[in-house]
Short mmCIF file of C-alpha atoms and ligand atoms in Angstrom, two decimals:
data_model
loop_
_atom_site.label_atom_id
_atom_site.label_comp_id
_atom_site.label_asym_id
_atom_site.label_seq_id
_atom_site.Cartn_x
_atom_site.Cartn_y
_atom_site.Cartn_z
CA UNK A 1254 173.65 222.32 43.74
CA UNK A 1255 174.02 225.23 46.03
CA UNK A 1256 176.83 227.20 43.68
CA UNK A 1257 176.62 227.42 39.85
CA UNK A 1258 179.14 229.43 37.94
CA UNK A 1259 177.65 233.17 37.05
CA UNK A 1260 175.44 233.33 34.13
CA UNK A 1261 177.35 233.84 31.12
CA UNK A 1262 180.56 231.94 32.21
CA UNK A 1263 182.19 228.62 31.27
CA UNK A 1264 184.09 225.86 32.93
CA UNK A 1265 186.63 224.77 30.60
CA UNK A 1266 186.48 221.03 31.75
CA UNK A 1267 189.72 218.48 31.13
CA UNK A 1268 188.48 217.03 28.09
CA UNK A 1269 188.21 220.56 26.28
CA UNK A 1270 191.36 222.32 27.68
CA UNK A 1271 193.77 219.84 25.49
CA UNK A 1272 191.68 221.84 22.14
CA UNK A 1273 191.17 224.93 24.02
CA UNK A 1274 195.30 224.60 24.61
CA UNK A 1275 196.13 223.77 20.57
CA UNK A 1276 193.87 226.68 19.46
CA UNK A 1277 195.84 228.75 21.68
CA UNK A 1278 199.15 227.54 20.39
CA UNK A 1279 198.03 227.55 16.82
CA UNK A 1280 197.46 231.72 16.88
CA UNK A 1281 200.28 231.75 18.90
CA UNK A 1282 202.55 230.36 16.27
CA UNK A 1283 201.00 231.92 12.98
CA UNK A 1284 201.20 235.00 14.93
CA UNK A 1285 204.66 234.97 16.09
CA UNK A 1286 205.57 233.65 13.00
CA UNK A 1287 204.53 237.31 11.45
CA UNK A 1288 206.69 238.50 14.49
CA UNK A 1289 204.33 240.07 16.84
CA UNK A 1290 205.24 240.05 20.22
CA UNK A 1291 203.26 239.50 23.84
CA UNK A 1292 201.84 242.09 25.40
CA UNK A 1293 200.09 241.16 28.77
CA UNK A 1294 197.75 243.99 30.41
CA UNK A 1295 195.37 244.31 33.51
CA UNK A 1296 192.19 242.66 33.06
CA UNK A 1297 190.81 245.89 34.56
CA UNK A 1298 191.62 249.88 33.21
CA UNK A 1299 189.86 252.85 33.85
CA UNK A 1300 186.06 253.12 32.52
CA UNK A 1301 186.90 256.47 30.79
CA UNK A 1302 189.34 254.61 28.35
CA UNK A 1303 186.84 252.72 27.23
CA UNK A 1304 184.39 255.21 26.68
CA UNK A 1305 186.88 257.51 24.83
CA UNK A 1306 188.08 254.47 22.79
CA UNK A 1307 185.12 252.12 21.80
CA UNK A 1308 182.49 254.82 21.66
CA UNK A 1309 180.33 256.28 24.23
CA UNK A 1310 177.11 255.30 21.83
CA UNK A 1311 178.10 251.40 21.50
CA UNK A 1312 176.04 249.03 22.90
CA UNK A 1313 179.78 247.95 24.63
CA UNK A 1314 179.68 250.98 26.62
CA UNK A 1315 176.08 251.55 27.11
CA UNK A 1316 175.05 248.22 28.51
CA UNK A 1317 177.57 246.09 28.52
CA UNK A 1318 180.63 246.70 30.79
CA UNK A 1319 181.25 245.76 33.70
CA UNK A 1320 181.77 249.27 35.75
CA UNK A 1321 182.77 249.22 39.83
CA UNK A 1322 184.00 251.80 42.17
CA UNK A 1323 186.63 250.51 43.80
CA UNK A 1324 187.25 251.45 47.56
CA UNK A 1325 189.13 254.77 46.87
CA UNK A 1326 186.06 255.35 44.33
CA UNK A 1327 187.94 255.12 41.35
CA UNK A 1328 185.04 254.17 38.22
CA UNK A 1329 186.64 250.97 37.16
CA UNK A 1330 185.83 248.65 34.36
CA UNK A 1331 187.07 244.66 33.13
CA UNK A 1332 188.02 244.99 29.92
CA UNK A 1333 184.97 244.43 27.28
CA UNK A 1334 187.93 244.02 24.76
CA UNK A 1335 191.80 244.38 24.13
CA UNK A 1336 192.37 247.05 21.90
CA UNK A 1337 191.82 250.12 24.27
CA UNK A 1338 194.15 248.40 26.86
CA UNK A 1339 197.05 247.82 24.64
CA UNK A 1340 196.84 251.37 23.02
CA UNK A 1341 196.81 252.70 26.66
CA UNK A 1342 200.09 250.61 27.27
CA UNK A 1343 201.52 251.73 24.30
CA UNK A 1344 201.26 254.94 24.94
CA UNK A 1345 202.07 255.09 28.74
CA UNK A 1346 205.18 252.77 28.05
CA UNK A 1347 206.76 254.85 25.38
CA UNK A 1348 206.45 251.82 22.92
CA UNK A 1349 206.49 254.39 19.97
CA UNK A 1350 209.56 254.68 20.23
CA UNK A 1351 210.41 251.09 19.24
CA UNK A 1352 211.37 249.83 15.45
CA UNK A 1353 208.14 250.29 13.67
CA UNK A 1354 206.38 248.37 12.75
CA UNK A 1355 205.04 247.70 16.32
CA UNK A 1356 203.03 243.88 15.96
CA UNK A 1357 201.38 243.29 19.66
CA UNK A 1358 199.46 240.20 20.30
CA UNK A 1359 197.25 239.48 23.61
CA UNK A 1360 195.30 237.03 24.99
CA UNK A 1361 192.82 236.86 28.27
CA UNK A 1362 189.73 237.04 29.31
CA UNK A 1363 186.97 240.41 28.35
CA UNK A 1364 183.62 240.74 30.06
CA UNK A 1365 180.69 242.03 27.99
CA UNK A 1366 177.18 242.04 30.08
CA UNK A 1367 175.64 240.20 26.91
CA UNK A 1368 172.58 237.94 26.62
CA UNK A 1369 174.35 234.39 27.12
CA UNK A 1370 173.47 231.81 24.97
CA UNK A 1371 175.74 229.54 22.51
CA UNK A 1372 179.11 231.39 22.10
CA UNK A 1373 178.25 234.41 23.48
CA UNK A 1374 179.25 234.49 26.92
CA UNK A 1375 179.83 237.25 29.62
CA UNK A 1376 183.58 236.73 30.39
CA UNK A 1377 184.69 234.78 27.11
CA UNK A 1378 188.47 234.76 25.25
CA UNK A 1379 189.84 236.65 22.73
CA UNK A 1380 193.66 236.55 20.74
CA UNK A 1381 194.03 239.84 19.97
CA UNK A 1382 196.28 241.12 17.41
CA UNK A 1383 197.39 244.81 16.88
CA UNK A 1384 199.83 246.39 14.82
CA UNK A 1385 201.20 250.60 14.92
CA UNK A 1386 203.20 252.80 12.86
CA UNK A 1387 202.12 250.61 9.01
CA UNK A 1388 199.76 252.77 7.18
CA UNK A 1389 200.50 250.04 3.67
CA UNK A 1390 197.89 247.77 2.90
CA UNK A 1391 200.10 244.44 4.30
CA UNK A 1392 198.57 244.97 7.57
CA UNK A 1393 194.99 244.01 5.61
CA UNK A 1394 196.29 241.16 3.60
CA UNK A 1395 199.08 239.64 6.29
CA UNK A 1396 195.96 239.92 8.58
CA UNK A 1397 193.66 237.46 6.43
CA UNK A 1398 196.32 235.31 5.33
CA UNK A 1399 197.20 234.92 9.36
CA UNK A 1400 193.51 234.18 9.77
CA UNK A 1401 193.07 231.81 7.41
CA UNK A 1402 196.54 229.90 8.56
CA UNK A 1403 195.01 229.43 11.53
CA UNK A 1404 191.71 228.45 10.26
CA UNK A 1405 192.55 225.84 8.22
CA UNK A 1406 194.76 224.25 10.93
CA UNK A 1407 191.78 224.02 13.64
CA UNK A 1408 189.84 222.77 10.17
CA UNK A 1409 187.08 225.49 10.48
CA UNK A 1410 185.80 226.20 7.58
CA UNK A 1411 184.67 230.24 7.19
CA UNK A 1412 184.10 232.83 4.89
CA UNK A 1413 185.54 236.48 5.01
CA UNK A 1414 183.42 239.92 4.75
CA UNK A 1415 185.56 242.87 4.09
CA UNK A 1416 183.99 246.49 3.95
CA UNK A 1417 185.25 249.99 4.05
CA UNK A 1418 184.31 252.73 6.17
CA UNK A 1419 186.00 255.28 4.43
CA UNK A 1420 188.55 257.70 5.73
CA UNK A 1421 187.41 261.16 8.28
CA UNK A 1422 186.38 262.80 4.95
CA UNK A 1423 184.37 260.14 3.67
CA UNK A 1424 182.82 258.66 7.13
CA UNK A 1425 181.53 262.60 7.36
CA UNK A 1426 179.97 263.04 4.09
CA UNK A 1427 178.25 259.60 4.87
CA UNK A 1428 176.87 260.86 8.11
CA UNK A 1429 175.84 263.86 6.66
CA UNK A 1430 173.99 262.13 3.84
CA UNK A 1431 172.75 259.32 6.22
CA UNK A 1432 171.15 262.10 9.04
CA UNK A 1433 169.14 263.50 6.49
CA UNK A 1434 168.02 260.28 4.84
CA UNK A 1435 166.83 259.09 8.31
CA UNK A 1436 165.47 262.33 10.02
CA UNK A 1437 162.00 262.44 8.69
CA UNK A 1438 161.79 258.64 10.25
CA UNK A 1439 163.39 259.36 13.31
CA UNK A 1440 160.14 259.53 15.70
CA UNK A 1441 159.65 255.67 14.64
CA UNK A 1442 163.20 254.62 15.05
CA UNK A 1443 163.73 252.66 18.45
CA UNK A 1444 165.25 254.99 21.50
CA UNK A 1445 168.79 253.83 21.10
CA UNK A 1446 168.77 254.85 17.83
CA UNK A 1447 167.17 258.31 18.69
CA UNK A 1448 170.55 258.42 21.23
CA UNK A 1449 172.89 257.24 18.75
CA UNK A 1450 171.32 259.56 15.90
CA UNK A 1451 172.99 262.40 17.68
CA UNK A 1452 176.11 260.45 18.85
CA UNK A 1453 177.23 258.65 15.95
CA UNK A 1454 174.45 258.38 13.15
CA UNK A 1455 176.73 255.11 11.63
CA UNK A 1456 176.01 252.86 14.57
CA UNK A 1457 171.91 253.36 13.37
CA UNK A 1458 173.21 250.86 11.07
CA UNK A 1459 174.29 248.44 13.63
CA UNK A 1460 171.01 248.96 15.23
CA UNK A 1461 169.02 244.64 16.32
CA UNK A 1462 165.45 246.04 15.76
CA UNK A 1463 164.71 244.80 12.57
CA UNK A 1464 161.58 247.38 12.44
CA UNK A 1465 164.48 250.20 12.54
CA UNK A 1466 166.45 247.92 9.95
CA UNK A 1467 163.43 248.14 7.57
CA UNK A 1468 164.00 252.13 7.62
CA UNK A 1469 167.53 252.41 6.87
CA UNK A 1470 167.44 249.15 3.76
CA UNK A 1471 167.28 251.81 0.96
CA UNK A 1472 169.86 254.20 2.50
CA UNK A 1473 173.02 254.12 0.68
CA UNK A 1474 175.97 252.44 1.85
CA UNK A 1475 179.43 254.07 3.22
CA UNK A 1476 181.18 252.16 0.55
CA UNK A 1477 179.07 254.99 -1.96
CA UNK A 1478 180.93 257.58 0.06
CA UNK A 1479 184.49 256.45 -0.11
CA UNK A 1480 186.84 258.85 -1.28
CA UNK A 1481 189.11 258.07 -4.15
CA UNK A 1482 192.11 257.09 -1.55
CA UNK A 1483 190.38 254.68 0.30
CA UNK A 1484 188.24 253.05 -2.90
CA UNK A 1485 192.15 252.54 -4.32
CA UNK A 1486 192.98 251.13 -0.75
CA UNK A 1487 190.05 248.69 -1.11
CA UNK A 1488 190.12 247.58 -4.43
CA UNK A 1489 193.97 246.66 -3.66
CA UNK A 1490 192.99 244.22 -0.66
CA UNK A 1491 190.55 243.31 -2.70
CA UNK A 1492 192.32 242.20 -6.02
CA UNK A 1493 195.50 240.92 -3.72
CA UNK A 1494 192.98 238.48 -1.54
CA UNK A 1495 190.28 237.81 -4.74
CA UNK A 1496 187.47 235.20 -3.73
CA UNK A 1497 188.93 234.41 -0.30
CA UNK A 1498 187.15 237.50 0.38
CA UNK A 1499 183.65 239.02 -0.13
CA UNK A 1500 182.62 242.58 0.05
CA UNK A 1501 179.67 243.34 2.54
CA UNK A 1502 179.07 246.76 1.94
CA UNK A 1503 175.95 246.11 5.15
CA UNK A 1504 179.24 245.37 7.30
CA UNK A 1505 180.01 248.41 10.19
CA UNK A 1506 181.33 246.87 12.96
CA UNK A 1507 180.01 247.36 16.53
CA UNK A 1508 182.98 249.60 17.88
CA UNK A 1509 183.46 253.44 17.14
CA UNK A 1510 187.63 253.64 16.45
CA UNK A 1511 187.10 252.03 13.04
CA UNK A 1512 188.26 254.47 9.81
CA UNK A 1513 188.51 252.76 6.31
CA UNK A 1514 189.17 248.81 5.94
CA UNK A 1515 186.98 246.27 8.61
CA UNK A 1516 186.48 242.58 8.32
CA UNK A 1517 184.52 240.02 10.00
CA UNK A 1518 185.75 235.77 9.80
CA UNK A 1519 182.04 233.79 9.88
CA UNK A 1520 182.10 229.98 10.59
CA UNK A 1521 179.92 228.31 8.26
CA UNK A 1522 178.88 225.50 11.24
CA UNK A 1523 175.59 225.59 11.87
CA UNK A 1524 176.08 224.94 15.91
CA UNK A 1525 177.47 228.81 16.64
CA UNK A 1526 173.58 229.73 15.06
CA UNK A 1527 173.37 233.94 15.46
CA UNK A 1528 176.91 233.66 16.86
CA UNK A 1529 179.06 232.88 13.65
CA UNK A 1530 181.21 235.86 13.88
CA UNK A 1531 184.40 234.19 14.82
CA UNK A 1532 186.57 236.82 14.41
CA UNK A 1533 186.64 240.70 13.32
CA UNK A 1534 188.96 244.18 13.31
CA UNK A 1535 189.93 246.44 10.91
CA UNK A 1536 191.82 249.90 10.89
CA UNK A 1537 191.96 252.59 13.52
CA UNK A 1538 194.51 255.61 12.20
CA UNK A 1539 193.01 258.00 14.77
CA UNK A 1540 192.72 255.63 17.87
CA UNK A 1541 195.79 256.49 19.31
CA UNK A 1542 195.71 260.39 19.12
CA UNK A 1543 192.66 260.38 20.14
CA UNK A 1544 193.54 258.75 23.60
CA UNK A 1545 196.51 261.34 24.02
CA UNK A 1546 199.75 259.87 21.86
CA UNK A 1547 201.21 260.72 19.21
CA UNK A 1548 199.42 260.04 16.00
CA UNK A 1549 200.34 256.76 14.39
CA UNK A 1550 198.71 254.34 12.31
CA UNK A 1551 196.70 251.29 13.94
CA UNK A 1552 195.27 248.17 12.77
CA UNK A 1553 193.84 244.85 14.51
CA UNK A 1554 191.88 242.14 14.80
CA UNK A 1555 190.41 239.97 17.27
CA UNK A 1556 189.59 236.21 17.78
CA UNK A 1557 187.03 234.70 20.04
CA UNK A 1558 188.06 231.63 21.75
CA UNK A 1559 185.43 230.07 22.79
CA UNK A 1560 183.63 230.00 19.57
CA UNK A 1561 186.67 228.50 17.87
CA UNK A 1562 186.46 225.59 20.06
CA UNK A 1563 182.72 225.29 19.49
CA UNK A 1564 183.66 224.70 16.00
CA UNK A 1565 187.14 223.23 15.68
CA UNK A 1566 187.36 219.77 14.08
CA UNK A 1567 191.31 218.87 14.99
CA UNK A 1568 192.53 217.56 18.18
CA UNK A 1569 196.34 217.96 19.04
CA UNK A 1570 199.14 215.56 18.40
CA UNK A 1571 198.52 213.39 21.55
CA UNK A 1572 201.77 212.43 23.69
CA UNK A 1573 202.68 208.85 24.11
CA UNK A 1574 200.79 207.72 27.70
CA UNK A 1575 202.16 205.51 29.93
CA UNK A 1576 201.52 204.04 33.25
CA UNK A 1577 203.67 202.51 35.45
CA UNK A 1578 203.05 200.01 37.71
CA UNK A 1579 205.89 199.55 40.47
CA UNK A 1580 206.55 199.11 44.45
CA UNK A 1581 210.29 200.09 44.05
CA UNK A 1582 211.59 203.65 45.19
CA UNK A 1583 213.86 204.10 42.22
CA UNK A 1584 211.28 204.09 40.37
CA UNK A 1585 210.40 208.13 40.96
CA UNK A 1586 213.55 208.93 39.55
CA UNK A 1587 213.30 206.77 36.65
CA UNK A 1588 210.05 208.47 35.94
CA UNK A 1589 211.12 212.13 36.67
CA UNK A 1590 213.91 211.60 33.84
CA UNK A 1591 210.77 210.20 31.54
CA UNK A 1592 208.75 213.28 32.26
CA UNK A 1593 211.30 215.13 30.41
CA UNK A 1594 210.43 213.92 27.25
CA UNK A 1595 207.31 214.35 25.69
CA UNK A 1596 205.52 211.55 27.73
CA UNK A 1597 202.21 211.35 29.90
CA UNK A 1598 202.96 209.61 32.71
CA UNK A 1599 200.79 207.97 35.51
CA UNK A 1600 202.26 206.02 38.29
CA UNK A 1601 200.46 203.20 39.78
CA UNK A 1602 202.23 202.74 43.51
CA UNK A 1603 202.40 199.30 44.55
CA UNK A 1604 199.56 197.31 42.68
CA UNK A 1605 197.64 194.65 44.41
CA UNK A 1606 196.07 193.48 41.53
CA UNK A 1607 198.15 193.17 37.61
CA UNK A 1608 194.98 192.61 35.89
CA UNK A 1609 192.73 196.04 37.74
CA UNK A 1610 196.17 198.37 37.18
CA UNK A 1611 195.72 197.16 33.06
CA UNK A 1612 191.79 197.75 33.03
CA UNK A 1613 192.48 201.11 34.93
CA UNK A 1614 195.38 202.12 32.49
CA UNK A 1615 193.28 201.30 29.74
CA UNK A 1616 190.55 202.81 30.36
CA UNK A 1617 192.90 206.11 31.43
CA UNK A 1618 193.58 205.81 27.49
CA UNK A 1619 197.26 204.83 28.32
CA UNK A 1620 199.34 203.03 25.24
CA UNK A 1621 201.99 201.93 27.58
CA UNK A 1622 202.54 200.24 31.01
CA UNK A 1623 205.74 199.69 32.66
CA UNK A 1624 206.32 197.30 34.96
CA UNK A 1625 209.32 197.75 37.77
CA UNK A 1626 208.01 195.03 40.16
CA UNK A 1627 209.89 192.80 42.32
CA UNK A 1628 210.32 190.24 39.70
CA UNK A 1629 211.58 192.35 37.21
CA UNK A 1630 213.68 194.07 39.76
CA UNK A 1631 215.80 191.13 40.45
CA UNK A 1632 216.16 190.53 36.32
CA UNK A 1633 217.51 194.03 36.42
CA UNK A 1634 214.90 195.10 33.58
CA UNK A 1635 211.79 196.50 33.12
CA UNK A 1636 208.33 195.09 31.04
CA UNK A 1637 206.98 197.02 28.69
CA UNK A 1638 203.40 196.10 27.85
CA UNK A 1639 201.94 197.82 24.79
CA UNK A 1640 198.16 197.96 25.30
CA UNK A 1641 196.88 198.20 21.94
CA UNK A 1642 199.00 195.24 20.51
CA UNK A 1643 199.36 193.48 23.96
CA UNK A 1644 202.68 192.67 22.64
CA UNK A 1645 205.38 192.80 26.00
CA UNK A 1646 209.29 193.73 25.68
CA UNK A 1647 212.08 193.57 28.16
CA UNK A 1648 214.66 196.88 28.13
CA UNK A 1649 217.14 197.78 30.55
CA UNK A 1650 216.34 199.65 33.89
CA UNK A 1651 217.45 203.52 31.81
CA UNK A 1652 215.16 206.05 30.66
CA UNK A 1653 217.23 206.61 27.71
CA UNK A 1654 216.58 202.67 26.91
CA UNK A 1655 212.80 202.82 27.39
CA UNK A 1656 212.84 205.87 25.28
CA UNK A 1657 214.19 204.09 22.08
CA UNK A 1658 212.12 200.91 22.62
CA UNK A 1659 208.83 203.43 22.02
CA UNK A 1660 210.51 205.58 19.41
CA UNK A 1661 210.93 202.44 17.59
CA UNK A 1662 207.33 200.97 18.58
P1 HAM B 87 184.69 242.25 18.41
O1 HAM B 87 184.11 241.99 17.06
O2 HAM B 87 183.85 242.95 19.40
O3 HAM B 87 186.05 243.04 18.16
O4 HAM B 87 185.16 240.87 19.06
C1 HAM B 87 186.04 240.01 18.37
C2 HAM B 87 185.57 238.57 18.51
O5 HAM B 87 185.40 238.23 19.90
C3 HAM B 87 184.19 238.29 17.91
O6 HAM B 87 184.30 238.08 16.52
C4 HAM B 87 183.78 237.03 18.65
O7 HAM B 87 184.38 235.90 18.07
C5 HAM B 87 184.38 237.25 20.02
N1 HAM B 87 183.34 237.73 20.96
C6 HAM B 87 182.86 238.98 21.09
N2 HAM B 87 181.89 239.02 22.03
C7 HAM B 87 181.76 237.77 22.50
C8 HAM B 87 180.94 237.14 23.50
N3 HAM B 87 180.07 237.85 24.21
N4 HAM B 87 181.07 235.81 23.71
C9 HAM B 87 181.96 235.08 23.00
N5 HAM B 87 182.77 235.61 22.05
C10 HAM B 87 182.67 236.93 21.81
C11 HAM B 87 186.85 243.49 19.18
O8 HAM B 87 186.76 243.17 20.33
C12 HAM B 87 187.97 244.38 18.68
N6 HAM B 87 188.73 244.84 19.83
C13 HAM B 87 188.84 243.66 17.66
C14 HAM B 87 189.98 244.51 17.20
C15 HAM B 87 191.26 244.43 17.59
N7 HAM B 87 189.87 245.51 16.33
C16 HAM B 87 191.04 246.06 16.18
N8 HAM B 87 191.91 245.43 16.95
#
């Protein structure tokens, strides 16, 4: 074929959207339920907010955006991820200002320039979840129990890895301690971690090359470096959310706005292979000063779509389907009252042939057809043929009527 879609992307065909649609509606409701509220923003902001926000030495910002001029040669970027867009709304829309607090939840498409293979894609889908002004511990724990809601209703089973990166005080006596551990190794560390050595030593231990991964093993961890506040803030998650949670004190996360608590959600199917990470976020109290606002607490977490629906095991309630099979005008009314309920419907216009409009509505998947033909016209009444008992019914020519006969089927 002379067009594929771009490397990286997906088609999300007919028979997916239906689960692609119920995972949607699933974070939607656990989410709303904890009363966040929509945000939408572009799919596009400036590339500076993402290097001020995610971290000029992340591999998200190094080799992985997508970055245009556009004709006024403005440096432009698609979104790699939410968070930096919905701080830079809050900020510029005077959300602050609002009852805190502040529980934002968004949902599109990001763009990472990524090595595509299972669940990882180059545009993929993320529900993104954000909440400002609550410095308490709920954040954390309404966070996983949201999570896991959700989890269990799309029947994915996961496990949860908590860490923390301590608070400014702690992160800096870690870097501190980790510079010198590593600096007499640094010549055989790989060039991005030469770069990121003088950047931000943490994201060393991010680093892919297991060669570099060898040197840092015996480091200590950040979790040695805590500081008495955020060991207490820890332990608390910790000893509300007991074995639904592990501690990985390896855990770092691969964006720079992190302080303290992080998290990552791994499904425990083998098909996502390398990609299990079906969800991750954590705390960021410096995120929005740093980008110009006020100062004000910040925590999130994000979802990846796509991966959910590589896993997911549930289908959705499906609506009754029907088909109906009829050469008389009335009967477009009759079916635009139908569509009003929670029906499927398919028309078949004027039928040649009874027995090819029941092969194609069964093979549609329908559980109903109607029949409004001339016969049942004159009887003033119209058939109802339910395929999987083949048992037939008469009702009266109403959609109210037709209604009750399936309720009561
Ligand atoms: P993240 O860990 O980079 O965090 O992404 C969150 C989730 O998005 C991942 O766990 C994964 O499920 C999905 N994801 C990431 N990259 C890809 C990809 N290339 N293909 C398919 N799925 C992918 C963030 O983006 C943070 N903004 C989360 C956050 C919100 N932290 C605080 N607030």
């Amino acid at each position: 074929m002379k067009y594929q879609r771009p490397r990286g992307t997906r088609d999300i065909i007919p028979t997916e959207s239906s689960s692609w649609q119920f995972i949607l509606d699933t974070c939607k409701h656990y989410l709303e339920a904890s009363n966040y509220k929509q945000l939408i923003t572009p799919i596009f902001e400036s590339t500076d907010l993402f290097k001020r926000s995610v971290g000029e030495s992340t591999d998200i910002v190094n080799k992985e955006m997508y970055t245009f001029l556009d004709r006024s040669d403005r440096s432009l970027t698609l979104r790699p991820e939410a968070t930096a867009g919905v701080m830079r709304a809050f900020i510029e829309n005077g959300l602050h200002r609002e009852q805190k607090p502040i529980k934002l939840w968004t949902y599109g498409p990001m763009f990472r320039y990524e090595r595509s293979q299972t669940g990882r894609y180059r545009q993929f889908h993320q529900m993104n979840a954000e909440v400002l002004g609550d410095d308490s511990i709920a954040c954390e724990v309404e966070s996983i129990f949201i999570i896991k809601n959700i989890l269990n209703t799309l029947g994915i089973e996961h496990t949860i890895e908590i860490n923390s990166l301590g608070d400014k005080e702690s992160k800096e006596n870690y870097k501190n301690y980790f510079k010198d551990f590593v600096k007499d190794s640094l010549d055989k560390t790989c060039d991005d971690c030469k770069r990121r050595y003088e950047q931000n030593p943490l994201r060393m231990l991010d680093c892919k090359v297991e060669a570099d991964q060898k040197i840092y093993a015996d480091a200590k961890k950040p979790i040695e470096f805590l500081s008495n506040e955020s060991k207490e803030r820890l332990d608390s998650i910790k000893s509300i959310l007991k074995n639904s949670v592990e501690i990985n004190p390896n855990l770092v996360r691969g964006l720079d706005y992190y302080n303290d608590f992080v998290f990552e959600v791994k499904a425990t199917s083998e098909i996502l292979k390398g990609q299990s990470t079906i969800c991750g976020g954590g705390r960021y109290n410096n995120l929005v000063e740093h980008l110009g606002g006020s100062p004000i607490s910040g925590y999130g977490f994000a979802i990846g779509i796509e991966r959910l629906l590589l896993v997911t095991s549930r289908t959705p309630k499906k609506n009754i389907s029907i088909m109906v099979a009829s050469n008389q005008p009335e009967i477009f009314s009759l079916c635009s009252e139908l569509s009003k309920e929670d029906l499927i419907l398919d028309i078949a216009w004027q039928p040649k042939k009874i027995g090819k409009v029941i092969e194609q509505a069964v093979k549609k998947g329908h559980d109903y057809i109607l029949f409004y033909l001339d016969n049942e016209k004159e009887n003033g009444t119209i058939k109802i043929k339910d395929l999987h008992s083949r048992k037939e019914s008469d009702c009266k020519v109403s959609a109210e009527e037709i209604i009750k006969v399936l309720k009561n089927e």
